[in-house]
Short mmCIF file of C-alpha atoms and ligand atoms in Angstrom, two decimals:
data_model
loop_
_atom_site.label_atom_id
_atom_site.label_comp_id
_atom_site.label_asym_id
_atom_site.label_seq_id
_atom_site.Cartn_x
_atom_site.Cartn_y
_atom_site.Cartn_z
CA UNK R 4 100.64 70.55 74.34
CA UNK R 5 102.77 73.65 74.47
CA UNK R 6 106.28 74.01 76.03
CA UNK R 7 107.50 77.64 77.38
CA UNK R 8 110.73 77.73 78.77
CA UNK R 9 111.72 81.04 80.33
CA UNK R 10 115.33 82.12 80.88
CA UNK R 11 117.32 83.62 84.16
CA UNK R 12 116.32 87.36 83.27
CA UNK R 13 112.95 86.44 82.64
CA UNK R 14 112.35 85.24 86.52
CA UNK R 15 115.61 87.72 88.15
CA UNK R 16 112.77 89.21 90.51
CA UNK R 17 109.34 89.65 91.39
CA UNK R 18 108.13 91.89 89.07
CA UNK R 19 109.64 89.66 86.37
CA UNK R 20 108.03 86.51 87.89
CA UNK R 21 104.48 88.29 87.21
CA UNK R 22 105.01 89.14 83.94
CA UNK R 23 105.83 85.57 83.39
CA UNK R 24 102.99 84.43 85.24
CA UNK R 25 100.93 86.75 83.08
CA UNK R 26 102.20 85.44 79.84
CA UNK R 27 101.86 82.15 81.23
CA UNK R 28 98.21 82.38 82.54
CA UNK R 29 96.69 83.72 79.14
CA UNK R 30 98.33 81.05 77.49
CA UNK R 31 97.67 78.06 79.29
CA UNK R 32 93.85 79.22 78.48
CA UNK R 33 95.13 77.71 74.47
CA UNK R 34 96.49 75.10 75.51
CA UNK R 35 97.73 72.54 78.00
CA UNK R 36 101.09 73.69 79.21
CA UNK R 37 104.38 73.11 80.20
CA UNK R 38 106.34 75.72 81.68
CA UNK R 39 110.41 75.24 82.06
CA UNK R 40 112.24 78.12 83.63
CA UNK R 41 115.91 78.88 84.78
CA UNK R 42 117.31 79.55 88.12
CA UNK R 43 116.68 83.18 89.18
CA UNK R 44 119.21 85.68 86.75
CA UNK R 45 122.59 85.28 87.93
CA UNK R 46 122.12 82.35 90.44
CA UNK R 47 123.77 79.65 88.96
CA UNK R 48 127.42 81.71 88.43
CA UNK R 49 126.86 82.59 92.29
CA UNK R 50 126.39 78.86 93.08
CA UNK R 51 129.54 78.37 90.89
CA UNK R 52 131.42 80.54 92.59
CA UNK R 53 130.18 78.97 96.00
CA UNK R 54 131.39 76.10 95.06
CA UNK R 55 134.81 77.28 93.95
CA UNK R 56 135.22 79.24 97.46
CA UNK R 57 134.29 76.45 99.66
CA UNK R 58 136.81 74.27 97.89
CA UNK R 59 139.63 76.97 98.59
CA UNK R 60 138.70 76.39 102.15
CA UNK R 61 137.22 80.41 101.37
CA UNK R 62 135.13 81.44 104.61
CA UNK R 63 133.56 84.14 102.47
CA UNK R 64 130.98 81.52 100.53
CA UNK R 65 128.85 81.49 103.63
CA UNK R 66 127.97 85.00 103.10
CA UNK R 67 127.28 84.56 99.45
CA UNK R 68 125.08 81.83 100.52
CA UNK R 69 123.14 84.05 102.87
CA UNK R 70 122.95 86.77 99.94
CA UNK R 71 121.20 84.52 97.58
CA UNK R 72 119.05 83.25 100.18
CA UNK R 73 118.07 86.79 101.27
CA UNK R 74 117.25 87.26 97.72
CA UNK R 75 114.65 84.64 97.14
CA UNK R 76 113.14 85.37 100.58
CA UNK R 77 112.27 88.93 99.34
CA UNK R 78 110.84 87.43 95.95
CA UNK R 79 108.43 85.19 98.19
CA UNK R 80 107.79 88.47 100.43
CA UNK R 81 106.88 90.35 97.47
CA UNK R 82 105.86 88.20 95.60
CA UNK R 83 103.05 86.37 97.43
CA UNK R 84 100.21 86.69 99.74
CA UNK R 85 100.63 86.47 103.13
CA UNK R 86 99.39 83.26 103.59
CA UNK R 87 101.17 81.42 101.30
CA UNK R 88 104.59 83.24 102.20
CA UNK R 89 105.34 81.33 105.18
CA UNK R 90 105.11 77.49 104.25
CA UNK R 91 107.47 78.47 100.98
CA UNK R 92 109.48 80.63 102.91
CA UNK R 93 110.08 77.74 105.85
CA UNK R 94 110.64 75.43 103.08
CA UNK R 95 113.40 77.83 100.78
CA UNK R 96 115.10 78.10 104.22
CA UNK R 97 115.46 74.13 104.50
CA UNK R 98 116.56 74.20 100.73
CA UNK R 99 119.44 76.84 101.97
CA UNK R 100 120.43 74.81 105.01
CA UNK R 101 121.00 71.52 102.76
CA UNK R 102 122.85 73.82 100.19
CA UNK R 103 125.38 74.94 103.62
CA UNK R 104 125.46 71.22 104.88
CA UNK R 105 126.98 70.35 101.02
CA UNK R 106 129.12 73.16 100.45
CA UNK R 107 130.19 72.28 104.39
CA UNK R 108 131.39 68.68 102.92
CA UNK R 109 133.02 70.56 99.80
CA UNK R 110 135.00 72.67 102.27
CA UNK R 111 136.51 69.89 104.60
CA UNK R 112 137.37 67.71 101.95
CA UNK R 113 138.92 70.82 100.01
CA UNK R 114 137.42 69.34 95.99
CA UNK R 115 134.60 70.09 94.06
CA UNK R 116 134.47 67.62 91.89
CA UNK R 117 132.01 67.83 88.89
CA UNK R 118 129.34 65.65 90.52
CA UNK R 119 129.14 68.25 93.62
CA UNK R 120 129.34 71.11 91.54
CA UNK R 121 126.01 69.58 89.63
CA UNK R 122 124.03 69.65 92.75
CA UNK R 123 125.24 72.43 93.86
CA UNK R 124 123.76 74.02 90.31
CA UNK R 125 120.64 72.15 90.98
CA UNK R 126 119.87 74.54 93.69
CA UNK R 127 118.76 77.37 91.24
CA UNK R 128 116.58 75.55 89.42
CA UNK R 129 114.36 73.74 92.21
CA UNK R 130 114.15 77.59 94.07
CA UNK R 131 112.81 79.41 91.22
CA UNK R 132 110.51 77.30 89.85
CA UNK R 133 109.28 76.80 93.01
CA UNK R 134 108.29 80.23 93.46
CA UNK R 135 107.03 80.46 90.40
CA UNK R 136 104.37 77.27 91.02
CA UNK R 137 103.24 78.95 94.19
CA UNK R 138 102.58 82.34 92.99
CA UNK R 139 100.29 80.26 90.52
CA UNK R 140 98.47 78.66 93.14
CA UNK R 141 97.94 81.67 95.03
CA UNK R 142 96.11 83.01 91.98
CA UNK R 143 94.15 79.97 92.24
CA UNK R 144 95.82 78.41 89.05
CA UNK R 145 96.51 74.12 89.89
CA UNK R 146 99.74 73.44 88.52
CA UNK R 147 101.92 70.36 89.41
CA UNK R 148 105.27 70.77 89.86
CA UNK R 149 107.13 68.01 88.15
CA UNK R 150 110.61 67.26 89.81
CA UNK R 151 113.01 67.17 86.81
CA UNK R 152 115.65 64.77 88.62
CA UNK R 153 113.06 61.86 88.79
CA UNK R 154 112.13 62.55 85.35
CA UNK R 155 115.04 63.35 83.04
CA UNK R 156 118.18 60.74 83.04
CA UNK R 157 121.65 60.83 82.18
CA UNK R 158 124.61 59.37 81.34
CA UNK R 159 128.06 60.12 81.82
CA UNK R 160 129.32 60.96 77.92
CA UNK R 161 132.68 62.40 76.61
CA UNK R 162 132.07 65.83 76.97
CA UNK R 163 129.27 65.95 79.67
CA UNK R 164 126.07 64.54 80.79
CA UNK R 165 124.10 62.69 77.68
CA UNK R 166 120.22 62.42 78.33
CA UNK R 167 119.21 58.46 77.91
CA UNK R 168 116.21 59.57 75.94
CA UNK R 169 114.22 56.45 75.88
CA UNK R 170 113.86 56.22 80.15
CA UNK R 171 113.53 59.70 79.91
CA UNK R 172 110.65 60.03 77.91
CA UNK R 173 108.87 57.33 79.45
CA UNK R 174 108.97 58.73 82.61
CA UNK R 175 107.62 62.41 80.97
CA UNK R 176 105.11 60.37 80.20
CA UNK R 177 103.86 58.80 82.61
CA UNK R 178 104.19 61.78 84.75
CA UNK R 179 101.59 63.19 82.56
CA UNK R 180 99.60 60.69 82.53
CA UNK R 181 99.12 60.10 86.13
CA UNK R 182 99.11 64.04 86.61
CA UNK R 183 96.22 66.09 84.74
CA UNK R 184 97.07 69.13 85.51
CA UNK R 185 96.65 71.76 82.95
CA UNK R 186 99.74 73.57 83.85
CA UNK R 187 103.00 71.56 84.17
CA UNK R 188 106.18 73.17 85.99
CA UNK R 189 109.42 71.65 85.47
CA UNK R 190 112.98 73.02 86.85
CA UNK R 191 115.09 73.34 83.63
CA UNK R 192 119.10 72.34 83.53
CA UNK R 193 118.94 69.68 85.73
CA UNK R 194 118.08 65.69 85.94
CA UNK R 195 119.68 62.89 87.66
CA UNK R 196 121.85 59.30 87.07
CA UNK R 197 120.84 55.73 87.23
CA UNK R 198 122.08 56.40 90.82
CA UNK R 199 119.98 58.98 91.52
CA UNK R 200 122.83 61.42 91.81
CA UNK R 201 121.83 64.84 90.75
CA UNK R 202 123.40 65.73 87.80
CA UNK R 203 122.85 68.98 84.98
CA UNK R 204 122.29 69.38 81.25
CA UNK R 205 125.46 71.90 80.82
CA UNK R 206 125.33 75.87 81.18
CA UNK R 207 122.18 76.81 79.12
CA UNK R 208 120.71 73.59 79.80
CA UNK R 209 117.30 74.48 80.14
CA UNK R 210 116.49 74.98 76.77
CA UNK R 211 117.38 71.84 76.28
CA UNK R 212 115.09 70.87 78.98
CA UNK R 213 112.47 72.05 77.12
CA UNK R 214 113.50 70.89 74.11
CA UNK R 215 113.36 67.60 75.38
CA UNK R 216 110.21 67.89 76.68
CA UNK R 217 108.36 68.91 73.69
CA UNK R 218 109.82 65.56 71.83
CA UNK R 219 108.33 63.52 74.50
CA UNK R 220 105.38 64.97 74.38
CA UNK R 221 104.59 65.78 70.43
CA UNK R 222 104.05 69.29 71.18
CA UNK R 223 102.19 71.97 69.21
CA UNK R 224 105.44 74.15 69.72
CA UNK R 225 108.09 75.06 71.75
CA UNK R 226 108.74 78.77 73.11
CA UNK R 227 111.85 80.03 73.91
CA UNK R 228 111.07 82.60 76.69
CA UNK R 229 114.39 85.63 76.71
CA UNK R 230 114.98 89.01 77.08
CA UNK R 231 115.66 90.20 73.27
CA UNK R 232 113.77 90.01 70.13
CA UNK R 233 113.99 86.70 68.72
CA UNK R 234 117.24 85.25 66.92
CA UNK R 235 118.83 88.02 65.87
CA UNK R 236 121.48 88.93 62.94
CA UNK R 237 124.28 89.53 65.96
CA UNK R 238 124.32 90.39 69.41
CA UNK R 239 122.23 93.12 70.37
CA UNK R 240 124.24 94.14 73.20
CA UNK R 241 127.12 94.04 71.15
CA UNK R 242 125.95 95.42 67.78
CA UNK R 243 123.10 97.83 68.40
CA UNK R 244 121.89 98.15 64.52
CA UNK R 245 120.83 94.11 65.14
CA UNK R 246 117.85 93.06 63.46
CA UNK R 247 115.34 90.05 64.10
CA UNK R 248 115.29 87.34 61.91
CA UNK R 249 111.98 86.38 61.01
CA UNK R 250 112.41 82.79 59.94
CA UNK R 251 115.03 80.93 59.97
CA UNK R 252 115.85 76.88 59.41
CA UNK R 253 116.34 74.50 61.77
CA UNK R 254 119.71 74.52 60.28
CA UNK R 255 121.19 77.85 60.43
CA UNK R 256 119.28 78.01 63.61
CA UNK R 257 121.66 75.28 65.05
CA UNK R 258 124.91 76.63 62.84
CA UNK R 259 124.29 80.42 64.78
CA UNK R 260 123.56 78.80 68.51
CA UNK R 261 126.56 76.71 67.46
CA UNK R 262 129.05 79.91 66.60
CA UNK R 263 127.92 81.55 69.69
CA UNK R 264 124.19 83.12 69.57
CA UNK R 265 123.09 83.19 73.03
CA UNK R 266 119.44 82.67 72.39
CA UNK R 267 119.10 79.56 71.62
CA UNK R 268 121.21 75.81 73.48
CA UNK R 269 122.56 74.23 70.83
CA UNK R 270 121.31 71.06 71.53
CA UNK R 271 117.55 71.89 71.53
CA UNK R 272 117.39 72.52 67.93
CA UNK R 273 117.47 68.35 67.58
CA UNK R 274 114.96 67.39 69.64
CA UNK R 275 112.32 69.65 68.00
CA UNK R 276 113.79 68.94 64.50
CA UNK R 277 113.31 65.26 65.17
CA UNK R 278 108.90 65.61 65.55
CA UNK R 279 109.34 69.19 63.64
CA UNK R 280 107.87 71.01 66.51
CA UNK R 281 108.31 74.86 65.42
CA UNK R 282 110.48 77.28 67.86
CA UNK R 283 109.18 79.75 68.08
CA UNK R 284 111.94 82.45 70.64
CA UNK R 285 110.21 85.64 72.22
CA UNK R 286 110.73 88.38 74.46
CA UNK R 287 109.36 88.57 78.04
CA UNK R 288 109.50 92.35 78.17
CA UNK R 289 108.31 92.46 74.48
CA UNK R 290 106.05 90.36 73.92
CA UNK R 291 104.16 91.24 71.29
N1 LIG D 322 120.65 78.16 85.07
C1 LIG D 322 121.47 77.44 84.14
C2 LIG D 322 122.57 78.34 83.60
O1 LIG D 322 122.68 79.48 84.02
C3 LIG D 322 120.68 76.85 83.02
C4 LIG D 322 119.94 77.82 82.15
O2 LIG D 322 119.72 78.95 82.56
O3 LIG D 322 119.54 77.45 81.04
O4 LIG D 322 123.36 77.89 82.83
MG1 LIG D 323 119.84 80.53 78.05
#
């Protein structure tokens, strides 16, 4: 088993979504594979912000809703045949509708409290990797597309959700079990309560999604799936003259994410240190 998780900027579009797919496609030949992505780039600050404006009793978040919608319509339009467009298409619309019935509730009872504001993130998540599973099987590729809120449980903890690994795990694996699939797609970043409430795995989560999959599973290794060259010696963005590191331990891997290196969740560094499952972090638009 291998786990690729790919981040928001990795799926922001159609012509990203390919590439993945591409990527994705040559290496499930290896290997049986798991693929975790993000909400589409920039999707779950706009569901955020949603959020924030319907609980301010702020008419405007109806039109951000319709701009996010309007933007995964035109990924499915571009990104799929015909005949495959319109079932997806019907269904992101439903998805949209049940997003405006919640952020409704929000903006009547004036509070987002954090429990809303988790299924309002969940949205991202279930769209994206949605698309991606369908532009799969229109290239004839079977994948199964594992719901990650029936799968991955939490508990409330001191400073956020804490995954109750033991029912999570069983449940990865009997949903691998019962699903033979070569290609697995899971929604990264979110998961769900003993009550079944939807709840998330904190800003950067889906790492950690993947991260926790690979554990379950015993995976060969884990890929980290984002748009710069590997952990780096700052911020490339930042500090142009930026170099990749080439290996690095688990535990300055952890120290960095800790002091603020985007690439990698902090917490997914345990998960793979506990079965020693290498991480290996790439570059979508780089990939060699
Ligand atoms: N979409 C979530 C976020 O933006 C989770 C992730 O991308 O890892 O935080
Ligand atoms: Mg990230």
């Amino acid at each position: 088993m291998q786990v690729l998780k790919f981040g928001g900027s990795s799926v922001a579009d159609a012509a990203n979504i390919s590439n993945v797919v591409k990527i994705v496609r040559e290496s499930v030949k290896k290997d049986r594979t798991i693929l975790v992505a993000s909400a589409i780039g920039g999707c779950t600050d706009k569901l955020i912000e949603i959020g924030k404006l319907a609980a301010m009793q702020d008419e405007s978040y109806n039109k951000l809703i319709d701009k996010l919608e309007e933007r995964h319509q035109k990924i499915i339009w571009e990104l799929l045949p015909i005949d495959y467009q319109h079932a997806l298409s019907s269904k992101t619309k439903n998805t949209f509708n049940q997003l405006r019935e919640i952020c409704k509730g929000v903006f009547y009872l004036k509070e987002l409290s954090n429990s809303s504001l988790d299924l309002i993130m969940s949205f991202g998540e279930v769209l994206s990797t949605r698309i991606i599973s369908e532009r799969f099987s229109s290239m004839g590729i079977n994948n199964f597309w594992a719901d990650a809120r029936e799968i991955i449980k939490t508990e409330p903890g001191s400073s956020g959700n804490v995954v109750i690994k033991q029912i999570s795990y069983s449940n990865i694996k009997k949903t691998l079990s019962s699903n033979r699939q070569r290609l697995i797609i899971v929604p990264g970043f979110i998961a769900s309560d003993i009550l079944k409430r939807t709840t998330t795995l904190g800003r950067g989560g889906s790492d950690y999604t993947a991260a926790l999959l690979a554990e379950a599973t015993d995976a060969r290794e884990l890929q980290i799936w984002s748009d710069v060259n590997g952990m780096m010696t700052a911020d490339p963005r930042i500090v142009p003259e930026a170099i990749t590191i080439r290996h690095i331990s688990y535990k300055e891997a952890q120290e960095l994410s800790h002091f603020g290196a985007k690439v990698i969740y902090p917490p997914t560094i345990q998960p793979a240190v506990s079965k020693g499952i290498p991480i290996v972090v790439k570059n979508t638009f780089d990939p060699e």
